[in-house]
PDB file of N, CA and C in Angstrom:
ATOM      1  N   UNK Z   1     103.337 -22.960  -6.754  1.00  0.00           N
ATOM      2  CA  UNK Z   1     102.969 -22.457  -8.057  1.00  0.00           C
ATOM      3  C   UNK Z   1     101.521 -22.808  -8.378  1.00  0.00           C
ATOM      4  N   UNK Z   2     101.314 -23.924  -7.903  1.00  0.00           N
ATOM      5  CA  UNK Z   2      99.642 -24.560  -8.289  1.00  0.00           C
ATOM      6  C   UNK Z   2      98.631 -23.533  -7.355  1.00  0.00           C
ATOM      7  N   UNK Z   3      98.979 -23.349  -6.555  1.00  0.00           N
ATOM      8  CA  UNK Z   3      98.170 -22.231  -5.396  1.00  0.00           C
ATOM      9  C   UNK Z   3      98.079 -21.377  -6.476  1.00  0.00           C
ATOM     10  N   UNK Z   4      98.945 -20.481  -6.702  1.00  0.00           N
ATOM     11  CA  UNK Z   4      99.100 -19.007  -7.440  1.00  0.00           C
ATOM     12  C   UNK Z   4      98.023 -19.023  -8.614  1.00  0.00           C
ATOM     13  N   UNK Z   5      98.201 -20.050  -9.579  1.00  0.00           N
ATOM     14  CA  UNK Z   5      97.667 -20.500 -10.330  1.00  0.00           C
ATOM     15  C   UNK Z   5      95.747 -20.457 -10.108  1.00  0.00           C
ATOM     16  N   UNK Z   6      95.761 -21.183  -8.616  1.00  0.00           N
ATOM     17  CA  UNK Z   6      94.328 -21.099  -8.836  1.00  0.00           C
ATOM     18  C   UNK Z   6      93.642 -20.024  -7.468  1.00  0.00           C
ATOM     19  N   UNK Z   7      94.712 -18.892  -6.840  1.00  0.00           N
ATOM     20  CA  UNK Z   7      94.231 -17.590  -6.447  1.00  0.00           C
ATOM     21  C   UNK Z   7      93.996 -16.770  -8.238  1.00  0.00           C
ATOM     22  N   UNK Z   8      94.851 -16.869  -8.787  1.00  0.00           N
ATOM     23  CA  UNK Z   8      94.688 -16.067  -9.929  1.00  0.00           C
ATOM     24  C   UNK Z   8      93.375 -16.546 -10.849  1.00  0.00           C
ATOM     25  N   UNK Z   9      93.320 -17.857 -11.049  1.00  0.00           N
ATOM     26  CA  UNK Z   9      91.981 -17.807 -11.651  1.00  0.00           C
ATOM     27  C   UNK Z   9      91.232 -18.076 -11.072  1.00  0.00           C
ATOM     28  N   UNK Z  10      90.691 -17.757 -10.071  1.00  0.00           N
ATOM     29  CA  UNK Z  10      89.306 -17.186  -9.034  1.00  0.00           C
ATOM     30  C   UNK Z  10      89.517 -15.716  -9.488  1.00  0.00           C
ATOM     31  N   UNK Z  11      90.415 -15.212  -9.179  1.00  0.00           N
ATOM     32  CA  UNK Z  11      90.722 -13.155  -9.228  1.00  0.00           C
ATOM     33  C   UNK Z  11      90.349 -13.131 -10.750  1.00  0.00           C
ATOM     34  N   UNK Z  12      90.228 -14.224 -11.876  1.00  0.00           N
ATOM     35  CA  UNK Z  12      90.217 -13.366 -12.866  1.00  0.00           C
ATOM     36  C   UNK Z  12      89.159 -13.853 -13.353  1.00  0.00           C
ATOM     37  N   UNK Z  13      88.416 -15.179 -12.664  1.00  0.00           N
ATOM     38  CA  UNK Z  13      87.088 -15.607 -13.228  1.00  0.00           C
ATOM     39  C   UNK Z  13      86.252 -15.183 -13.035  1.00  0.00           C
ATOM     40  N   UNK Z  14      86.164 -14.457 -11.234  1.00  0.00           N
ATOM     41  CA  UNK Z  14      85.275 -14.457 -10.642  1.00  0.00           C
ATOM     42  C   UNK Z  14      85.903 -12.612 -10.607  1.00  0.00           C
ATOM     43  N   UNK Z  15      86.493 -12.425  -9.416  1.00  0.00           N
ATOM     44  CA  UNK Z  15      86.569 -11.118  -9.520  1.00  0.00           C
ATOM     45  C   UNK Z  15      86.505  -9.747 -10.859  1.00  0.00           C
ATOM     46  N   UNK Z  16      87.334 -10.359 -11.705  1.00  0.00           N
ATOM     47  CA  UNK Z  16      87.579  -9.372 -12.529  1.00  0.00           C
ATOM     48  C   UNK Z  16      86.174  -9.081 -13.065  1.00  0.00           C
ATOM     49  N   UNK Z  17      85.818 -10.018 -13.138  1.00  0.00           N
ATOM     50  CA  UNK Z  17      84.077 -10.420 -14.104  1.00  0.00           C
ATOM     51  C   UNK Z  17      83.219  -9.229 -13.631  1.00  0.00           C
ATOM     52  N   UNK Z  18      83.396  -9.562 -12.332  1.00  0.00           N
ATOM     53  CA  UNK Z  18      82.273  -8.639 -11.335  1.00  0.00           C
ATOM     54  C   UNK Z  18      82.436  -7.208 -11.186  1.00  0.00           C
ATOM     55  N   UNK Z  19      83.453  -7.132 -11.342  1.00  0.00           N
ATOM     56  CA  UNK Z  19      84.219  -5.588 -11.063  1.00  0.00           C
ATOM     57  C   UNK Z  19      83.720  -4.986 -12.755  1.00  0.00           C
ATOM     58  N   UNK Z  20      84.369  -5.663 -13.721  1.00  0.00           N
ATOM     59  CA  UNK Z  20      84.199  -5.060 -15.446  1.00  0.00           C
ATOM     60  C   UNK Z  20      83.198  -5.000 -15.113  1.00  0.00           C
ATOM     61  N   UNK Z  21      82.341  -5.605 -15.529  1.00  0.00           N
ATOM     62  CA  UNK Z  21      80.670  -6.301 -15.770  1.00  0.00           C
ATOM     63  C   UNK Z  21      79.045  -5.064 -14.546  1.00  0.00           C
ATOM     64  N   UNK Z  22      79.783  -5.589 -13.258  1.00  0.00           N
ATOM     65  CA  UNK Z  22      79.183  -5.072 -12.765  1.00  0.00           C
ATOM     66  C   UNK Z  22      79.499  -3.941 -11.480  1.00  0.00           C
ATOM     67  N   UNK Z  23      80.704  -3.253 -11.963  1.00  0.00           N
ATOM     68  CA  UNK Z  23      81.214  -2.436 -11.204  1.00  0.00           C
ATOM     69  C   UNK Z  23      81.327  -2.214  -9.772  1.00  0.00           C
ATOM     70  N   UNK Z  24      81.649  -3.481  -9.449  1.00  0.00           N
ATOM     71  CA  UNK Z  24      81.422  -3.877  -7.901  1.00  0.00           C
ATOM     72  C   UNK Z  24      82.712  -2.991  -7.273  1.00  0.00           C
ATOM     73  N   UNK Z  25      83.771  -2.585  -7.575  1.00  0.00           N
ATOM     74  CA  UNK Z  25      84.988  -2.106  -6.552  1.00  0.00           C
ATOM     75  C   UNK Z  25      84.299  -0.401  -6.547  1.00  0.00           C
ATOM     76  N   UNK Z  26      83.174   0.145  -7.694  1.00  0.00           N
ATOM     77  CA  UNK Z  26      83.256   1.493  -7.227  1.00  0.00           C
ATOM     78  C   UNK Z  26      81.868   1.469  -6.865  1.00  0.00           C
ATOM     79  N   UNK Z  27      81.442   0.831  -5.987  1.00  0.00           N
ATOM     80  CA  UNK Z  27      79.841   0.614  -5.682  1.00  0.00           C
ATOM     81  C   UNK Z  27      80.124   1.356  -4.531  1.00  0.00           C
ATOM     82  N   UNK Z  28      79.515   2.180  -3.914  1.00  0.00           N
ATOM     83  CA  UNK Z  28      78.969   3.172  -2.807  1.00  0.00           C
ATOM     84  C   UNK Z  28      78.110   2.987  -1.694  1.00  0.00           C
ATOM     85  N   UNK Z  29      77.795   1.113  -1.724  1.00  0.00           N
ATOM     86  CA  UNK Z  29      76.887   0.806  -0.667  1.00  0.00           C
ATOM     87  C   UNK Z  29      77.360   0.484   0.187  1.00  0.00           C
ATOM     88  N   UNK Z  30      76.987   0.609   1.275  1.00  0.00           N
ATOM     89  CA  UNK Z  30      77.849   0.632   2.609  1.00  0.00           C
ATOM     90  C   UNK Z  30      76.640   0.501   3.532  1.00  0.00           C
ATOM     91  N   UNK Z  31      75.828   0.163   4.017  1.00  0.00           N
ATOM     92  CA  UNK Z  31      75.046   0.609   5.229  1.00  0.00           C
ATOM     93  C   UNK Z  31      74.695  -1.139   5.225  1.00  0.00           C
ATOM     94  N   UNK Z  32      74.802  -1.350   6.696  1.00  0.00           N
ATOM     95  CA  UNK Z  32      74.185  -2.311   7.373  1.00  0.00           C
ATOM     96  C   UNK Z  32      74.706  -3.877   6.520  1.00  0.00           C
ATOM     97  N   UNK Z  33      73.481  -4.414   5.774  1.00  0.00           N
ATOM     98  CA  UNK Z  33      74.140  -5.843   5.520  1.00  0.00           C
ATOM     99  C   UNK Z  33      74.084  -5.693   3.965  1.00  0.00           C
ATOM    100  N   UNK Z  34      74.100  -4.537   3.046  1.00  0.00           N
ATOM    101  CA  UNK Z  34      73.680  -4.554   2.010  1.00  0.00           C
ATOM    102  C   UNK Z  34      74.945  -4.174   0.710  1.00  0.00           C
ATOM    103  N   UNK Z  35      75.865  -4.775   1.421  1.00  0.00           N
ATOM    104  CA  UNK Z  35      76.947  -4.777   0.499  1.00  0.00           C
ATOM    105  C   UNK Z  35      77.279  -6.263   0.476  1.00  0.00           C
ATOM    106  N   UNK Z  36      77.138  -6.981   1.266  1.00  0.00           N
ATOM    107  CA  UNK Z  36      77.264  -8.611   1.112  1.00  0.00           C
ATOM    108  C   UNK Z  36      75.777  -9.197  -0.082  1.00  0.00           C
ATOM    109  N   UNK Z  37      74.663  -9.014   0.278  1.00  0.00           N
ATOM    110  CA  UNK Z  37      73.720  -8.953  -0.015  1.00  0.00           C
ATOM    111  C   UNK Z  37      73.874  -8.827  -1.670  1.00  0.00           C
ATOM    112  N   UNK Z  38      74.391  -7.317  -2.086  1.00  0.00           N
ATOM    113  CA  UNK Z  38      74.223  -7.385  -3.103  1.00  0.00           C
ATOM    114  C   UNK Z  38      75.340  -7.915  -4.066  1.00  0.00           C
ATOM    115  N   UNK Z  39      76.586  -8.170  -3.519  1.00  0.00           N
ATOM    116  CA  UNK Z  39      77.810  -8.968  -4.265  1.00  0.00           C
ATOM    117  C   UNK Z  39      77.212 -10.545  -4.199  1.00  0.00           C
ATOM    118  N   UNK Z  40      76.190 -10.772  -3.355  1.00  0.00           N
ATOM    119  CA  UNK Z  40      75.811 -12.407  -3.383  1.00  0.00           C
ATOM    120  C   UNK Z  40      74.573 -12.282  -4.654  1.00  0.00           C
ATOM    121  N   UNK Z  41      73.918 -11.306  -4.452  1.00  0.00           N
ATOM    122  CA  UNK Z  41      72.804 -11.255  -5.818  1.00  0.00           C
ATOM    123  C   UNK Z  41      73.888 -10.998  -7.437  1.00  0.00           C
ATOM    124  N   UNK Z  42      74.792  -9.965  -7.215  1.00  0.00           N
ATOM    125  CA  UNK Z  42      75.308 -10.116  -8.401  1.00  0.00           C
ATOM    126  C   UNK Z  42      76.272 -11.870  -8.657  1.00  0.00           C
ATOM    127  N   UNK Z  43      76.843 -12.045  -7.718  1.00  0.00           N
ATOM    128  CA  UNK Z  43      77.282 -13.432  -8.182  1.00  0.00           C
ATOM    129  C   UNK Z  43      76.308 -14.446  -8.694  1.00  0.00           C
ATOM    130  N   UNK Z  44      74.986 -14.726  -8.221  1.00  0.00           N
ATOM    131  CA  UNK Z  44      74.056 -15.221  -8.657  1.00  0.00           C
ATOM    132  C   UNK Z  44      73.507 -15.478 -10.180  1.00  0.00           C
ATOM    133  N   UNK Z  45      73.453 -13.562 -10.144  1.00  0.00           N
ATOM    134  CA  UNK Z  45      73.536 -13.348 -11.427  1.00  0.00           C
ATOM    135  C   UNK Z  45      74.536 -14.032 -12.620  1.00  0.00           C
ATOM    136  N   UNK Z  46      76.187 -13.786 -12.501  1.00  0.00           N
ATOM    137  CA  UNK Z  46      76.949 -14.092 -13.234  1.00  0.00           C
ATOM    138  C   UNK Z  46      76.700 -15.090 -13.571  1.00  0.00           C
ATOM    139  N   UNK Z  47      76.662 -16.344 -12.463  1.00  0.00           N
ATOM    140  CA  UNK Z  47      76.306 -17.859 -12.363  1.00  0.00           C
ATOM    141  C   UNK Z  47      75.309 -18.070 -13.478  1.00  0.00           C
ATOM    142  N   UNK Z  48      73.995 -17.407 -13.274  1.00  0.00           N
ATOM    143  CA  UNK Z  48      73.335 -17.890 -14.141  1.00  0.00           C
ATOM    144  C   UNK Z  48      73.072 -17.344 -15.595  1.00  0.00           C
ATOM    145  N   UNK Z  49      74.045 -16.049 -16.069  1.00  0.00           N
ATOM    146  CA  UNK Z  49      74.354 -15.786 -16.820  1.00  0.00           C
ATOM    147  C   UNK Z  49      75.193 -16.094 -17.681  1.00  0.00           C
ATOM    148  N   UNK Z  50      76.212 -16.140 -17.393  1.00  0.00           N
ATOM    149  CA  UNK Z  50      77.806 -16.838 -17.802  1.00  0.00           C
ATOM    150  C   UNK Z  50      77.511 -18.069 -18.647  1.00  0.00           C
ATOM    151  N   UNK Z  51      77.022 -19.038 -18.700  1.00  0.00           N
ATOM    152  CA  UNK Z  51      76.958 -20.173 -19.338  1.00  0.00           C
ATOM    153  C   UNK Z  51      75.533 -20.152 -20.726  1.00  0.00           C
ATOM    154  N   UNK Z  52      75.351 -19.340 -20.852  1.00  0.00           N
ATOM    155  CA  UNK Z  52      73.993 -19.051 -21.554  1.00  0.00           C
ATOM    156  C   UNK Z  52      74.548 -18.750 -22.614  1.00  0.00           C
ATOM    157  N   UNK Z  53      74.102 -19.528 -24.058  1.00  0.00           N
ATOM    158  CA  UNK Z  53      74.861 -19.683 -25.515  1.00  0.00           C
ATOM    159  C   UNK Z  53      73.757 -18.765 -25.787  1.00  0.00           C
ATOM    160  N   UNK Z  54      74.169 -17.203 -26.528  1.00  0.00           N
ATOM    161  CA  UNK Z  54      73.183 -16.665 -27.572  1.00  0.00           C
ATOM    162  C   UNK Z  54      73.979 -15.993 -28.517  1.00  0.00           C
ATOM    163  N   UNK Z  55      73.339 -15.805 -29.487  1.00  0.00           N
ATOM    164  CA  UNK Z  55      73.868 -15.092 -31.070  1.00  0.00           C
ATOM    165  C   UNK Z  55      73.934 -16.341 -31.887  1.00  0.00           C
ATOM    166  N   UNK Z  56      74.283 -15.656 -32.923  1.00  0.00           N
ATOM    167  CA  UNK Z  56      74.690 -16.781 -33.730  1.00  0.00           C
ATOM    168  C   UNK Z  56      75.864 -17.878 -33.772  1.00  0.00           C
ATOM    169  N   UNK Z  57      76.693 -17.609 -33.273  1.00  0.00           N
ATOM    170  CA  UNK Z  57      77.427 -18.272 -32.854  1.00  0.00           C
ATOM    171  C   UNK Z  57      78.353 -18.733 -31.468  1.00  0.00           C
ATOM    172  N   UNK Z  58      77.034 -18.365 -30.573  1.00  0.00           N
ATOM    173  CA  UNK Z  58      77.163 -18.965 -29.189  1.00  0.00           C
ATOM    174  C   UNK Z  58      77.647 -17.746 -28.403  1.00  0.00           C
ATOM    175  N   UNK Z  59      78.427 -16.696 -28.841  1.00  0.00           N
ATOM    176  CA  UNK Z  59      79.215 -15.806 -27.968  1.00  0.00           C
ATOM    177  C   UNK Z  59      78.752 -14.096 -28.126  1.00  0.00           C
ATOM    178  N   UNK Z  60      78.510 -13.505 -26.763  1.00  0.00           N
ATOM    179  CA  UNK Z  60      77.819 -12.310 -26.890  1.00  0.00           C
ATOM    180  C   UNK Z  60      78.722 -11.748 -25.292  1.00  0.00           C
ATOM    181  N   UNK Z  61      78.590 -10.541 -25.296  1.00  0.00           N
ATOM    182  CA  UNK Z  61      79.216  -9.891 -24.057  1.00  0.00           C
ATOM    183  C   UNK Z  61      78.238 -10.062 -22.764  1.00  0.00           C
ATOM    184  N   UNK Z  62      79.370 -10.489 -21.712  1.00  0.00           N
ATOM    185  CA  UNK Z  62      78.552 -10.039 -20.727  1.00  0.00           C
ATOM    186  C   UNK Z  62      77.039  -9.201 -20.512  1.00  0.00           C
ATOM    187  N   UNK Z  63      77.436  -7.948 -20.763  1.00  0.00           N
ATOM    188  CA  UNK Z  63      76.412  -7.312 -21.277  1.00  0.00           C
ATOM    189  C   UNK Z  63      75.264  -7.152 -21.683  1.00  0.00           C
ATOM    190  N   UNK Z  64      75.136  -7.692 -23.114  1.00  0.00           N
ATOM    191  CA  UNK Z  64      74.167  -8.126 -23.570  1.00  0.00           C
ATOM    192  C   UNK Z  64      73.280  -9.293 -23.256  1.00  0.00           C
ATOM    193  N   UNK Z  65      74.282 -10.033 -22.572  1.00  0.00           N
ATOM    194  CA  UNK Z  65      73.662 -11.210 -22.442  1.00  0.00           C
ATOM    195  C   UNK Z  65      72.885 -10.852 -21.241  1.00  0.00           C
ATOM    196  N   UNK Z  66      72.942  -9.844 -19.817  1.00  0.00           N
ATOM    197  CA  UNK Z  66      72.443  -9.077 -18.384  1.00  0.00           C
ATOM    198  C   UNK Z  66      70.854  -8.775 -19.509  1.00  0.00           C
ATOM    199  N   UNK Z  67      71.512  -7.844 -20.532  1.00  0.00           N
ATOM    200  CA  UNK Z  67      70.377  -6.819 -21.262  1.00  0.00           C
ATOM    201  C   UNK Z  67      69.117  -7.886 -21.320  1.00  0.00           C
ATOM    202  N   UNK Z  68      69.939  -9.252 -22.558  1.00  0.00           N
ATOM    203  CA  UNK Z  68      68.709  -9.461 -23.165  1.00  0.00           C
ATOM    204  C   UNK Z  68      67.876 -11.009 -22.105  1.00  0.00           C
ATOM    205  N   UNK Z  69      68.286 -10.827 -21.245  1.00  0.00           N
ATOM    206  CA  UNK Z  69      67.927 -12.013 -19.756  1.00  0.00           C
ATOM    207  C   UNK Z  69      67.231 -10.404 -19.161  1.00  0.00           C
ATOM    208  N   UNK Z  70      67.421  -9.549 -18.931  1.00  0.00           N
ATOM    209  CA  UNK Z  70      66.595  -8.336 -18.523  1.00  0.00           C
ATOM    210  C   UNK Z  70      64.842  -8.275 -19.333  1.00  0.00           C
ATOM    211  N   UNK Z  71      65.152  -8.150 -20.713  1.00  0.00           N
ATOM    212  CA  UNK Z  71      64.146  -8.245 -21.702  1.00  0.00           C
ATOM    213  C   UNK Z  71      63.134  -9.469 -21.619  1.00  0.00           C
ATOM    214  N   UNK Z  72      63.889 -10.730 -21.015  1.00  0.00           N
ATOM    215  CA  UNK Z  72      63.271 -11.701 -21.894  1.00  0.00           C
ATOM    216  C   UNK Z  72      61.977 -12.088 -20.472  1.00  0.00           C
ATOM    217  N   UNK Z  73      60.866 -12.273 -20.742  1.00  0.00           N
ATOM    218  CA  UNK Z  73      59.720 -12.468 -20.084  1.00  0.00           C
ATOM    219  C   UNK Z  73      59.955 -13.699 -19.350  1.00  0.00           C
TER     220      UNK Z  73
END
């Protein structure tokens, strides 16, 4: 049961994240090494996204939070 427990929250911390967020299951890249490549740049991403407090009260979507880390100089 403790296994299940922590296949499922990897699948829902990590996978689901990537898939909503950054549409990794309908991605179309396929050639050579550039589908590892870019699931290791988007995990990167999450990593250093995911923990980043903004708004007013600490909580903003995925999303926005890609957008305004996109924006910010």
């Amino acid at each position: 049961a403790q296994a299940a427990r922590a296949h499922w929250g990897i699948e829902n911390r990590l996978h689901w994240m990537l898939d909503v967020n950054f549409a990794e299951d309908a991605s179309s890249i396929c050639k050579d090494f550039a589908p590892e490549n870019l699931s290791l740049l988007k995990k990167m991403v999450l990593n250093l996204v995911r923990p980043v407090p903004m708004g007013k009260n600490g909580k903003m979507s995925m999303r926005i939070k890609r957008k305004a880390a996109a924006w910010d100089d």
